[in-house]
Tab-separated table of C-alpha atoms in Angstrom:
chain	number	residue	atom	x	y	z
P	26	UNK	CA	98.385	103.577	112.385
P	27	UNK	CA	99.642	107.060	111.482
P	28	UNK	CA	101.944	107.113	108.943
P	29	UNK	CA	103.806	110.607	107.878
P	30	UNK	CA	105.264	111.318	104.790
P	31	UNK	CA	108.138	113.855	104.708
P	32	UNK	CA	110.381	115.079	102.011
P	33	UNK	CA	113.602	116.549	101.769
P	34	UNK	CA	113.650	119.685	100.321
P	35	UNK	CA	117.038	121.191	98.423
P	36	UNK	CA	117.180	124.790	97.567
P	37	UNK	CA	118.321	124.908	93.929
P	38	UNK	CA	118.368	128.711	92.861
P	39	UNK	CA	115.410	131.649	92.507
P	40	UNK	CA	113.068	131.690	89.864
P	41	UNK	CA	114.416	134.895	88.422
P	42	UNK	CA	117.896	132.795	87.303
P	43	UNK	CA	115.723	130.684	85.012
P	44	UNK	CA	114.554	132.544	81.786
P	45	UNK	CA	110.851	132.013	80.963
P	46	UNK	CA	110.303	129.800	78.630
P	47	UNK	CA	113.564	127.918	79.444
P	48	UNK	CA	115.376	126.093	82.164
P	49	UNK	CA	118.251	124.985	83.821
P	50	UNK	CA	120.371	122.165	84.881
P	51	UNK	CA	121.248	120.619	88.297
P	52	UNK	CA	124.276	118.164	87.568
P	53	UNK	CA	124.058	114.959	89.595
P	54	UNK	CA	125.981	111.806	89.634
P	55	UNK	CA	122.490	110.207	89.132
P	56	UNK	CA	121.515	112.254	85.897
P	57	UNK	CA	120.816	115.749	85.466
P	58	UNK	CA	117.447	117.394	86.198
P	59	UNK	CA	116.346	120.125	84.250
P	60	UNK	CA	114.381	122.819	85.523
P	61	UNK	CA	111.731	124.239	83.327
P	62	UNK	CA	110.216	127.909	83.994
P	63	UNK	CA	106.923	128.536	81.723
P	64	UNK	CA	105.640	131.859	80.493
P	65	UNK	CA	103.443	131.909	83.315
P	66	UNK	CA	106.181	131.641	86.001
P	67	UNK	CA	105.027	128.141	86.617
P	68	UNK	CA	108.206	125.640	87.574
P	69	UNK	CA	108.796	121.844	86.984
P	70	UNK	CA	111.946	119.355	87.205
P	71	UNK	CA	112.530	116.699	84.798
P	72	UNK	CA	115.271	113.790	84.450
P	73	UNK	CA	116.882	115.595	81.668
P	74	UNK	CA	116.580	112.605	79.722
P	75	UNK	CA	114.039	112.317	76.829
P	76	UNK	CA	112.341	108.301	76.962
P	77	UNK	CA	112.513	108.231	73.781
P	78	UNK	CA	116.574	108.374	72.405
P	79	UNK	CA	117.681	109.956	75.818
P	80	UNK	CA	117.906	113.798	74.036
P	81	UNK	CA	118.512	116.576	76.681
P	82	UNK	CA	114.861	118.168	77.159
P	83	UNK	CA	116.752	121.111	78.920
P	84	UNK	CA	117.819	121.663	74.856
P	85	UNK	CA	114.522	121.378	73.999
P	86	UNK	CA	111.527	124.524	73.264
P	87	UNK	CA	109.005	125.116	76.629
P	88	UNK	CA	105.904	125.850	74.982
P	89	UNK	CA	102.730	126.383	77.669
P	90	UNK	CA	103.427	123.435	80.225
P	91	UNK	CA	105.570	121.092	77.766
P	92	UNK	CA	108.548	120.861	76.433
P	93	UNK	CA	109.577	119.324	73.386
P	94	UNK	CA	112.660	117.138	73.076
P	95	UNK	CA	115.312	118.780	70.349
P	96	UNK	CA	116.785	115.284	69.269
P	97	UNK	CA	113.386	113.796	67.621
P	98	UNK	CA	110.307	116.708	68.630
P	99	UNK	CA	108.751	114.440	71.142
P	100	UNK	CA	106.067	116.747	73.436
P	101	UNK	CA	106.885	116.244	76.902
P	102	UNK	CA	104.116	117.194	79.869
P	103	UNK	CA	106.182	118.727	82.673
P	104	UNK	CA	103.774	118.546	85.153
P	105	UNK	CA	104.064	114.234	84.692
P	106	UNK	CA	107.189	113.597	82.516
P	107	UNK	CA	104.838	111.625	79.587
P	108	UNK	CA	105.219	111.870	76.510
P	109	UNK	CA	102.010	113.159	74.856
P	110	UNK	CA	100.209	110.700	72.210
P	111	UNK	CA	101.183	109.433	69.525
P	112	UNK	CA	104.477	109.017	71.449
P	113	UNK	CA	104.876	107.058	74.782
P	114	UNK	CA	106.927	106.979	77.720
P	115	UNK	CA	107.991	109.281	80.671
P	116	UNK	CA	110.582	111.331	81.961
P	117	UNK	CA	110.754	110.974	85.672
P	118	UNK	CA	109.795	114.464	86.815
P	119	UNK	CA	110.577	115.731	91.139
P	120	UNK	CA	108.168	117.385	93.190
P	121	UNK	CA	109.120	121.265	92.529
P	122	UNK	CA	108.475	124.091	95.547
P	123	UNK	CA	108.525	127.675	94.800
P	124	UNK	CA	108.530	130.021	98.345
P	125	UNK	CA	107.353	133.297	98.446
P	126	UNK	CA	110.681	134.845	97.814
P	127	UNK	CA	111.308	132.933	94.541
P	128	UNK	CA	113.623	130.422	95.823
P	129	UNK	CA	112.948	126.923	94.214
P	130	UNK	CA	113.438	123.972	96.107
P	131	UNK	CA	112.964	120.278	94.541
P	132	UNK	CA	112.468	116.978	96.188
P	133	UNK	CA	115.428	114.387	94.861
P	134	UNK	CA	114.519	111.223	96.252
């Protein structure tokens, strides 16, 4: 059996309208997603809800590919949403595209 696997893609803004080192958020019904840019240009899409006391990581200080959460300085990995040891849990991150022009699309199902 072949079996494809598509996803829905939704064009959010460029990468240029993000600061480095920062992010911004996509309000949604469902929770807010923040996107993160890094100092390499790099882009990932959180829940913008820290697992530990539900602090908003967009808030929070991107430092190489985490971010850490303002409310209690949890490190977050953007690339997976987990919190990095001692701490546990996970943020649910979205699949992030970047096109050639610098538009940024995420994945929201």
């Amino acid at each position: 059996m072949d079996m494809k696997v598509t996803r829905q893609w939704t064009r959010i803004c460029e990468v240029a309208d993000i600061p480095q080192l920062g992010s911004r958020v996509l309000e949604r019904p469902e929770g807010n997603v923040a996107i993160f840019r890094t100092a390499q240009d790099k882009v990932f899409a959180l829940l913008d809800h820290c697992p530990h006391k539900g602090g908003a990581l967009s808030l929070g200080i991107v430092h190489g590919e985490s971010v850490t959460c303002p409310l209690h300085a949890w490190n977050i990995d953007l690339a997976s949403g987990a919190a990095r040891a001692p701490d546990e849990g996970c943020a649910r991150h979205f699949p992030v595209r970047v096109d050639d022009d610098g538009s940024i699309f995420l994945s929201l199902a």
